[in-house]
């Protein structure tokens, strides 16, 4: 072929798309129950937004962003994650003026230049939520629990939450000194990325996948938390325990973004090889002001939909996403063919799904087509039935047969469906 899809991207074909729709509908329903409203932001933003919002020492900004100059010579970037764009919109549209906590969700594509592998693509999709305006640990627990419940309701097995506190600026400053004392003696043995980050952001070193085995005895940030951070983290854990969320504390969890404060968390699930993280999030109390807004706290999460769907497949969990067709029309004769075109339109108008043959096939082939579409009912119309104003119905699951008046067809199909 002359053209193929770009490396690290996918075509979602019929039969697969329905699974995506099922997962997305579950996300939307859960957000409705938790009172989160949808927000849709551009797929590209000013590059500086991600440099400031995500952090210049992150892998995303240093290695993975799809950046380009537009015709106005402005540097633009395809969004590598969802939070920065949502925060920008929150500030630009002055949503902080609302009297209640702003609770938002998004579903859409993100872009990172990564080496494609199982569950990792250059165009991938995330479901995420953001909550602005509250410092209450209860909102931290709510966000964590929403992501956990999403995984549970999809049927994912063995999902666990890892949580940590990354403190506030004061406690992180104290932790930085302890961490540097631990890391500096081994600096020359670390990978080049770690060596360049030790001075700029030593906590980022703990997120390295290459040298992870060297950090087993690294000091825990939990020992550097002040009273405020300790109390906040204790309350979050208590709420999660009360909610029966399956979590463990991982004191080396720092996440891959620079904007987190206090609570950080990840969702883990087995089934996609070495990569077991399907998403995560955390609190970002300084991000709104960093992007130009007022001092407003926030917390959010993002879940990778490709990884979730891959794990569902590996765990052999059937989503039953492809819905059966309500009715398939079979016509025998020219006049009947014309009539079923009208009848098909009428049942669709009434909210039923329907199909017919457009290839001029014999009755046997049309019946096979009804089977392939998993039709609940096959409606068979010949010229004789048409003269009597009737149509024959066959319930495919039971073989039960009915003859009804054409003007009563829709009501009968609704009854049988």
Tab-separated table of C-alpha atoms in Angstrom:
chain	number	residue	atom	x	y	z
A	1	UNK	CA	0.000	0.000	0.000
A	2	UNK	CA	1.077	3.579	-0.671
A	3	UNK	CA	-0.251	4.818	2.695
A	4	UNK	CA	-0.268	3.328	6.176
A	5	UNK	CA	-1.213	4.677	9.577
A	6	UNK	CA	1.595	6.540	11.403
A	7	UNK	CA	3.765	4.557	13.803
A	8	UNK	CA	2.245	4.393	17.269
A	9	UNK	CA	-1.332	5.025	16.127
A	10	UNK	CA	-4.338	2.746	15.627
A	11	UNK	CA	-7.435	2.370	13.475
A	12	UNK	CA	-10.472	1.524	15.594
A	13	UNK	CA	-12.692	-0.589	13.358
A	14	UNK	CA	-16.351	-1.564	13.786
A	15	UNK	CA	-16.497	-4.348	16.364
A	16	UNK	CA	-13.757	-2.626	18.370
A	17	UNK	CA	-15.203	0.887	18.407
A	18	UNK	CA	-18.235	-0.424	20.298
A	19	UNK	CA	-15.938	-1.479	23.156
A	20	UNK	CA	-14.539	2.048	23.258
A	21	UNK	CA	-18.054	3.463	23.303
A	22	UNK	CA	-18.983	1.120	26.160
A	23	UNK	CA	-15.989	2.264	28.252
A	24	UNK	CA	-16.613	5.927	27.469
A	25	UNK	CA	-20.299	5.613	28.359
A	26	UNK	CA	-19.301	4.037	31.679
A	27	UNK	CA	-16.993	6.999	32.347
A	28	UNK	CA	-19.723	9.513	31.516
A	29	UNK	CA	-22.286	7.723	33.686
A	30	UNK	CA	-19.884	7.575	36.630
A	31	UNK	CA	-19.087	11.283	36.289
A	32	UNK	CA	-22.810	12.044	36.252
A	33	UNK	CA	-23.208	10.148	39.524
A	34	UNK	CA	-20.217	11.929	41.081
A	35	UNK	CA	-21.440	15.319	39.719
A	36	UNK	CA	-18.542	16.033	37.318
A	37	UNK	CA	-19.351	17.994	34.143
A	38	UNK	CA	-17.662	17.520	30.788
A	39	UNK	CA	-15.129	20.003	29.402
A	40	UNK	CA	-13.565	19.887	25.920
A	41	UNK	CA	-10.312	21.740	25.294
A	42	UNK	CA	-8.181	22.128	22.125
A	43	UNK	CA	-5.898	19.280	21.057
A	44	UNK	CA	-3.015	21.747	20.759
A	45	UNK	CA	-1.925	24.608	22.994
A	46	UNK	CA	1.004	26.990	23.355
A	47	UNK	CA	4.155	24.984	24.085
A	48	UNK	CA	4.927	27.167	27.120
A	49	UNK	CA	1.710	25.997	28.804
A	50	UNK	CA	3.029	22.438	29.023
A	51	UNK	CA	6.581	23.532	29.885
A	52	UNK	CA	5.277	25.514	32.859
A	53	UNK	CA	2.374	23.250	33.764
A	54	UNK	CA	3.917	19.797	33.330
A	55	UNK	CA	7.492	20.721	34.294
A	56	UNK	CA	10.689	21.211	32.313
A	57	UNK	CA	12.463	18.275	34.001
A	58	UNK	CA	9.830	15.691	33.097
A	59	UNK	CA	10.250	13.077	30.380
A	60	UNK	CA	7.156	14.504	28.696
A	61	UNK	CA	8.649	17.962	28.166
A	62	UNK	CA	12.250	16.866	27.629
A	63	UNK	CA	11.636	14.001	25.192
A	64	UNK	CA	8.041	13.293	24.226
A	65	UNK	CA	6.168	16.401	23.088
A	66	UNK	CA	4.967	16.881	19.524
A	67	UNK	CA	5.833	20.568	19.081
A	68	UNK	CA	5.692	22.643	15.907
A	69	UNK	CA	5.746	26.229	14.671
A	70	UNK	CA	2.483	27.507	13.212
A	71	UNK	CA	2.268	29.992	10.347
A	72	UNK	CA	2.536	32.838	12.832
A	73	UNK	CA	5.886	31.423	14.030
A	74	UNK	CA	4.328	30.510	17.386
A	75	UNK	CA	5.427	27.316	19.107
A	76	UNK	CA	2.465	24.963	19.525
A	77	UNK	CA	2.278	21.462	21.023
A	78	UNK	CA	-0.202	18.625	20.646
A	79	UNK	CA	-1.457	18.051	24.178
A	80	UNK	CA	0.581	15.321	25.934
A	81	UNK	CA	-1.800	15.226	28.920
A	82	UNK	CA	-5.120	16.733	29.897
A	83	UNK	CA	-4.655	18.705	33.100
A	84	UNK	CA	-2.682	21.713	31.827
A	85	UNK	CA	-5.272	22.520	29.155
A	86	UNK	CA	-8.148	22.167	31.614
A	87	UNK	CA	-6.390	24.472	34.093
A	88	UNK	CA	-5.749	27.005	31.315
A	89	UNK	CA	-9.456	26.939	30.427
A	90	UNK	CA	-10.432	27.183	34.100
A	91	UNK	CA	-8.332	30.336	34.428
A	92	UNK	CA	-9.171	31.903	31.060
A	93	UNK	CA	-12.915	31.440	31.521
A	94	UNK	CA	-12.805	32.506	35.186
A	95	UNK	CA	-14.506	29.352	36.424
A	96	UNK	CA	-12.908	30.101	39.800
A	97	UNK	CA	-15.688	32.671	40.233
A	98	UNK	CA	-18.264	29.913	40.692
A	99	UNK	CA	-19.552	29.542	44.268
A	100	UNK	CA	-19.087	25.757	44.343
A	101	UNK	CA	-16.158	23.440	43.676
A	102	UNK	CA	-15.566	23.161	39.920
A	103	UNK	CA	-15.692	19.458	39.045
A	104	UNK	CA	-14.833	18.676	35.427
A	105	UNK	CA	-14.068	15.632	33.282
A	106	UNK	CA	-12.666	15.027	29.816
A	107	UNK	CA	-12.265	12.148	27.374
A	108	UNK	CA	-10.012	12.479	24.364
A	109	UNK	CA	-6.741	11.869	22.507
A	110	UNK	CA	-3.291	12.843	23.813
A	111	UNK	CA	0.033	12.739	21.968
A	112	UNK	CA	3.528	11.734	23.086
A	113	UNK	CA	6.513	10.698	21.009
A	114	UNK	CA	7.245	7.387	22.748
A	115	UNK	CA	8.594	4.021	21.656
A	116	UNK	CA	5.434	2.053	20.814
A	117	UNK	CA	4.868	-1.091	22.872
A	118	UNK	CA	2.011	-2.940	24.534
A	119	UNK	CA	-0.379	-0.371	25.972
A	120	UNK	CA	1.746	2.597	24.868
A	121	UNK	CA	1.038	4.632	21.743
A	122	UNK	CA	1.983	7.989	20.259
A	123	UNK	CA	-1.677	8.895	19.989
A	124	UNK	CA	-3.485	7.565	23.033
A	125	UNK	CA	-6.701	8.370	24.854
A	126	UNK	CA	-7.376	9.418	28.407
A	127	UNK	CA	-10.370	9.756	30.653
A	128	UNK	CA	-9.624	12.321	33.321
A	129	UNK	CA	-11.269	14.416	36.018
A	130	UNK	CA	-10.232	17.652	37.736
A	131	UNK	CA	-11.674	19.291	40.861
A	132	UNK	CA	-10.812	22.905	41.727
A	133	UNK	CA	-11.359	25.019	44.812
A	134	UNK	CA	-11.204	22.635	47.788
A	135	UNK	CA	-8.342	21.594	50.090
A	136	UNK	CA	-10.525	19.113	51.995
A	137	UNK	CA	-8.890	15.635	52.062
A	138	UNK	CA	-12.364	14.250	51.309
A	139	UNK	CA	-12.125	15.522	47.728
A	140	UNK	CA	-8.777	13.713	47.355
A	141	UNK	CA	-10.467	10.513	48.445
A	142	UNK	CA	-13.415	11.163	46.125
A	143	UNK	CA	-11.135	11.535	43.104
A	144	UNK	CA	-9.187	8.370	43.971
A	145	UNK	CA	-12.393	6.434	44.587
A	146	UNK	CA	-13.964	7.514	41.282
A	147	UNK	CA	-11.065	6.067	39.296
A	148	UNK	CA	-11.109	2.917	41.412
A	149	UNK	CA	-14.867	2.479	40.958
A	150	UNK	CA	-14.500	2.993	37.188
A	151	UNK	CA	-12.066	0.072	37.024
A	152	UNK	CA	-14.258	-2.091	39.254
A	153	UNK	CA	-17.445	-1.476	37.278
A	154	UNK	CA	-15.672	-2.382	34.040
A	155	UNK	CA	-14.793	-5.694	35.675
A	156	UNK	CA	-11.005	-5.279	35.871
A	157	UNK	CA	-9.472	-7.846	38.219
A	158	UNK	CA	-6.664	-7.201	40.717
A	159	UNK	CA	-6.750	-3.396	40.595
A	160	UNK	CA	-4.825	-1.712	43.410
A	161	UNK	CA	-4.188	1.911	44.270
A	162	UNK	CA	-0.728	3.076	45.334
A	163	UNK	CA	-0.717	6.387	47.194
A	164	UNK	CA	1.880	8.720	48.630
A	165	UNK	CA	2.192	12.265	49.876
A	166	UNK	CA	4.699	14.459	48.067
A	167	UNK	CA	4.186	17.171	50.681
A	168	UNK	CA	4.167	20.931	50.269
A	169	UNK	CA	7.078	23.179	49.163
A	170	UNK	CA	8.465	23.441	52.714
A	171	UNK	CA	8.500	19.693	53.391
A	172	UNK	CA	9.877	18.975	49.925
A	173	UNK	CA	12.742	21.390	50.565
A	174	UNK	CA	13.624	19.445	53.719
A	175	UNK	CA	13.336	16.162	51.852
A	176	UNK	CA	15.493	17.467	48.994
A	177	UNK	CA	18.504	17.766	51.300
A	178	UNK	CA	18.109	14.203	52.595
A	179	UNK	CA	17.604	12.849	49.070
A	180	UNK	CA	20.650	14.672	47.688
A	181	UNK	CA	22.779	13.238	50.490
A	182	UNK	CA	21.624	9.772	49.398
A	183	UNK	CA	21.966	10.307	45.635
A	184	UNK	CA	25.199	12.288	45.261
A	185	UNK	CA	27.587	9.419	46.181
A	186	UNK	CA	26.083	7.316	43.360
A	187	UNK	CA	25.699	10.146	40.821
A	188	UNK	CA	28.361	8.833	38.425
A	189	UNK	CA	26.706	5.403	38.270
A	190	UNK	CA	23.268	6.763	37.351
A	191	UNK	CA	21.879	7.153	33.831
A	192	UNK	CA	22.454	10.427	31.989
A	193	UNK	CA	18.903	11.632	32.628
A	194	UNK	CA	19.269	11.095	36.369
A	195	UNK	CA	22.629	12.848	36.415
A	196	UNK	CA	21.138	15.914	34.727
A	197	UNK	CA	18.142	15.987	37.077
A	198	UNK	CA	19.873	15.575	40.434
A	199	UNK	CA	20.582	19.272	40.785
A	200	UNK	CA	17.429	20.563	39.101
A	201	UNK	CA	14.813	18.216	40.568
A	202	UNK	CA	16.194	15.269	42.570
A	203	UNK	CA	12.717	13.836	43.283
A	204	UNK	CA	12.386	13.249	39.553
A	205	UNK	CA	15.296	10.782	39.815
A	206	UNK	CA	13.121	8.406	41.861
A	207	UNK	CA	10.795	8.113	38.852
A	208	UNK	CA	13.595	6.684	36.680
A	209	UNK	CA	12.864	3.223	35.268
A	210	UNK	CA	16.518	2.469	34.437
A	211	UNK	CA	18.039	2.811	37.923
A	212	UNK	CA	15.030	1.887	40.035
A	213	UNK	CA	16.878	-0.949	41.818
A	214	UNK	CA	19.417	1.552	43.215
A	215	UNK	CA	16.802	3.489	45.157
A	216	UNK	CA	15.603	0.723	47.473
A	217	UNK	CA	17.103	2.411	50.539
A	218	UNK	CA	16.280	5.982	49.504
A	219	UNK	CA	14.892	8.135	52.317
A	220	UNK	CA	11.106	8.369	52.479
A	221	UNK	CA	9.473	11.730	51.937
A	222	UNK	CA	6.904	10.697	54.546
A	223	UNK	CA	9.611	11.255	57.196
A	224	UNK	CA	9.958	14.884	56.050
A	225	UNK	CA	6.304	15.876	56.072
A	226	UNK	CA	5.257	18.703	58.360
A	227	UNK	CA	2.216	18.515	60.621
A	228	UNK	CA	-0.177	19.876	57.977
A	229	UNK	CA	0.922	17.378	55.316
A	230	UNK	CA	0.935	14.465	57.762
A	231	UNK	CA	-2.595	15.278	58.910
A	232	UNK	CA	-3.853	15.669	55.332
A	233	UNK	CA	-2.391	12.329	54.253
A	234	UNK	CA	-3.735	10.566	57.348
A	235	UNK	CA	-7.259	11.790	56.609
A	236	UNK	CA	-7.057	10.752	52.945
A	237	UNK	CA	-6.049	7.236	53.995
A	238	UNK	CA	-8.865	7.081	56.533
A	239	UNK	CA	-11.456	8.106	53.952
A	240	UNK	CA	-10.173	5.494	51.493
A	241	UNK	CA	-10.328	2.841	54.204
A	242	UNK	CA	-13.902	3.879	55.000
A	243	UNK	CA	-14.756	3.585	51.277
A	244	UNK	CA	-13.175	0.115	51.104
A	245	UNK	CA	-10.743	1.220	48.379
A	246	UNK	CA	-7.884	-1.283	48.075
A	247	UNK	CA	-4.733	0.836	48.509
A	248	UNK	CA	-1.121	0.588	49.668
A	249	UNK	CA	1.335	3.354	50.545
A	250	UNK	CA	4.357	3.589	48.227
A	251	UNK	CA	6.739	6.190	49.653
A	252	UNK	CA	8.780	6.313	46.414
A	253	UNK	CA	5.804	7.244	44.262
A	254	UNK	CA	6.364	10.734	42.854
A	255	UNK	CA	4.477	10.530	39.507
A	256	UNK	CA	5.887	11.837	36.227
A	257	UNK	CA	4.730	15.450	36.493
A	258	UNK	CA	6.178	18.337	38.456
A	259	UNK	CA	2.983	20.016	39.640
A	260	UNK	CA	1.880	17.585	42.363
A	261	UNK	CA	1.536	18.527	46.049
A	262	UNK	CA	0.233	16.436	48.940
A	263	UNK	CA	-1.587	13.383	47.549
A	264	UNK	CA	-0.159	11.434	44.600
A	265	UNK	CA	-1.547	8.095	43.450
A	266	UNK	CA	-1.475	5.457	40.722
A	267	UNK	CA	-3.736	2.609	39.660
A	268	UNK	CA	-1.993	-0.716	39.058
A	269	UNK	CA	-3.303	-3.772	37.214
A	270	UNK	CA	-1.584	-6.882	35.932
A	271	UNK	CA	-1.967	-7.957	32.331
A	272	UNK	CA	0.193	-5.823	30.023
A	273	UNK	CA	3.704	-7.053	30.730
A	274	UNK	CA	6.203	-4.765	32.430
A	275	UNK	CA	3.831	-1.805	32.242
A	276	UNK	CA	1.292	-2.190	35.036
A	277	UNK	CA	0.227	1.433	35.590
A	278	UNK	CA	-3.097	2.263	33.974
A	279	UNK	CA	-3.336	5.805	35.296
A	280	UNK	CA	-2.959	8.052	38.265
A	281	UNK	CA	-3.092	11.590	39.495
A	282	UNK	CA	-2.646	13.869	42.441
A	283	UNK	CA	-3.192	17.213	44.073
A	284	UNK	CA	-1.730	20.349	42.458
A	285	UNK	CA	-2.317	23.291	44.764
A	286	UNK	CA	0.126	25.609	42.976
A	287	UNK	CA	-0.673	24.886	39.336
A	288	UNK	CA	-3.552	27.344	38.845
A	289	UNK	CA	-1.437	30.279	40.020
A	290	UNK	CA	1.576	29.011	38.031
A	291	UNK	CA	-0.520	29.260	34.858
A	292	UNK	CA	-1.676	32.784	35.708
A	293	UNK	CA	-4.779	32.322	37.813
A	294	UNK	CA	-5.492	33.013	41.489
A	295	UNK	CA	-4.340	30.748	44.297
A	296	UNK	CA	-6.763	27.871	43.883
A	297	UNK	CA	-6.202	24.259	44.933
A	298	UNK	CA	-6.880	21.401	42.560
A	299	UNK	CA	-6.731	17.641	42.261
A	300	UNK	CA	-7.267	15.276	39.359
A	301	UNK	CA	-6.590	11.948	37.695
A	302	UNK	CA	-6.031	10.522	34.228
A	303	UNK	CA	-6.625	6.939	33.076
A	304	UNK	CA	-5.243	5.426	29.861
A	305	UNK	CA	-8.115	3.884	27.905
A	306	UNK	CA	-5.876	1.800	25.623
A	307	UNK	CA	-4.299	0.144	28.643
A	308	UNK	CA	-7.660	-0.499	30.264
A	309	UNK	CA	-9.056	-2.107	27.109
A	310	UNK	CA	-5.897	-4.187	26.699
A	311	UNK	CA	-6.148	-5.510	30.258
A	312	UNK	CA	-9.845	-6.289	29.776
A	313	UNK	CA	-8.854	-8.350	26.739
A	314	UNK	CA	-5.981	-10.098	28.562
A	315	UNK	CA	-8.267	-10.916	31.478
A	316	UNK	CA	-10.857	-12.235	28.992
A	317	UNK	CA	-13.532	-9.900	30.307
A	318	UNK	CA	-16.396	-9.609	27.818
A	319	UNK	CA	-17.943	-6.155	27.612
A	320	UNK	CA	-21.038	-7.148	25.569
A	321	UNK	CA	-20.560	-3.841	23.801
A	322	UNK	CA	-21.979	-4.691	20.379
A	323	UNK	CA	-25.736	-4.269	20.658
A	324	UNK	CA	-28.032	-6.519	18.605
A	325	UNK	CA	-30.089	-5.075	15.766
A	326	UNK	CA	-33.776	-4.680	16.631
A	327	UNK	CA	-35.077	-5.690	13.212
A	328	UNK	CA	-33.830	-6.848	9.825
A	329	UNK	CA	-36.215	-6.457	6.876
A	330	UNK	CA	-36.406	-9.070	4.123
A	331	UNK	CA	-38.273	-8.126	0.929
A	332	UNK	CA	-39.639	-10.540	-1.685
A	333	UNK	CA	-40.668	-8.610	-4.806
A	334	UNK	CA	-40.344	-5.059	-6.134
A	335	UNK	CA	-43.400	-3.597	-4.419
A	336	UNK	CA	-42.369	-5.179	-1.104
A	337	UNK	CA	-38.857	-3.815	-1.556
A	338	UNK	CA	-40.241	-0.296	-1.901
A	339	UNK	CA	-42.494	-0.738	1.150
A	340	UNK	CA	-39.758	-1.975	3.489
A	341	UNK	CA	-37.674	1.095	2.638
A	342	UNK	CA	-40.525	3.165	4.063
A	343	UNK	CA	-41.115	0.836	7.018
A	344	UNK	CA	-37.408	0.809	7.874
A	345	UNK	CA	-37.383	4.593	8.050
A	346	UNK	CA	-40.487	4.612	10.256
A	347	UNK	CA	-39.072	2.172	12.836
A	348	UNK	CA	-35.788	4.095	12.942
A	349	UNK	CA	-37.751	7.291	13.596
A	350	UNK	CA	-39.306	5.560	16.593
A	351	UNK	CA	-35.891	4.780	18.122
A	352	UNK	CA	-35.397	1.202	16.930
A	353	UNK	CA	-32.331	-0.010	15.048
A	354	UNK	CA	-32.940	-1.634	11.699
A	355	UNK	CA	-31.314	-2.787	8.468
A	356	UNK	CA	-32.215	-4.255	5.077
A	357	UNK	CA	-30.491	-5.804	2.064
A	358	UNK	CA	-29.129	-3.444	-0.588
A	359	UNK	CA	-27.396	-6.043	-2.767
A	360	UNK	CA	-30.381	-7.727	-4.424
A	361	UNK	CA	-29.757	-11.067	-2.712
A	362	UNK	CA	-32.087	-14.046	-2.429
A	363	UNK	CA	-34.124	-14.670	0.727
A	364	UNK	CA	-31.658	-17.259	2.106
A	365	UNK	CA	-28.748	-14.813	1.828
A	366	UNK	CA	-30.824	-12.069	3.457
A	367	UNK	CA	-31.648	-14.342	6.391
A	368	UNK	CA	-27.938	-15.073	6.834
A	369	UNK	CA	-27.318	-11.340	6.898
A	370	UNK	CA	-29.928	-10.996	9.665
A	371	UNK	CA	-27.991	-13.624	11.654
A	372	UNK	CA	-24.684	-11.806	11.160
A	373	UNK	CA	-26.227	-8.589	12.490
A	374	UNK	CA	-27.603	-10.563	15.463
A	375	UNK	CA	-31.082	-9.209	14.699
A	376	UNK	CA	-33.698	-9.773	17.380
A	377	UNK	CA	-36.487	-9.934	14.809
A	378	UNK	CA	-36.601	-10.569	11.065
A	379	UNK	CA	-39.518	-8.864	9.271
A	380	UNK	CA	-40.410	-10.636	6.025
A	381	UNK	CA	-42.607	-8.917	3.444
A	382	UNK	CA	-43.783	-10.434	0.170
A	383	UNK	CA	-46.164	-8.979	-2.395
A	384	UNK	CA	-49.047	-11.166	-1.115
A	385	UNK	CA	-48.595	-9.933	2.470
A	386	UNK	CA	-48.353	-6.395	1.149
A	387	UNK	CA	-51.737	-6.696	-0.570
A	388	UNK	CA	-53.258	-7.722	2.771
A	389	UNK	CA	-51.411	-4.881	4.590
A	390	UNK	CA	-49.554	-7.398	6.764
A	391	UNK	CA	-45.957	-8.411	7.488
A	392	UNK	CA	-44.511	-11.628	8.954
A	393	UNK	CA	-42.162	-11.428	11.957
A	394	UNK	CA	-39.760	-14.106	13.159
A	395	UNK	CA	-38.180	-13.818	16.619
A	396	UNK	CA	-34.665	-15.060	15.943
A	397	UNK	CA	-33.874	-16.257	19.454
A	398	UNK	CA	-36.912	-18.529	19.826
A	399	UNK	CA	-38.207	-19.094	16.295
A	400	UNK	CA	-41.568	-17.679	17.403
A	401	UNK	CA	-43.575	-16.201	14.486
A	402	UNK	CA	-46.176	-13.424	14.270
A	403	UNK	CA	-48.212	-11.772	11.553
A	404	UNK	CA	-49.101	-8.131	12.203
A	405	UNK	CA	-50.685	-5.236	10.343
A	406	UNK	CA	-48.174	-2.867	8.781
A	407	UNK	CA	-49.626	0.065	10.723
A	408	UNK	CA	-49.038	-1.883	13.968
A	409	UNK	CA	-45.477	-2.957	13.120
A	410	UNK	CA	-43.556	-0.475	15.229
A	411	UNK	CA	-45.635	-1.143	18.355
A	412	UNK	CA	-45.165	-4.889	17.962
A	413	UNK	CA	-41.394	-4.563	17.402
A	414	UNK	CA	-41.103	-2.467	20.575
A	415	UNK	CA	-42.984	-5.179	22.422
A	416	UNK	CA	-40.699	-7.919	21.095
A	417	UNK	CA	-37.497	-5.893	21.625
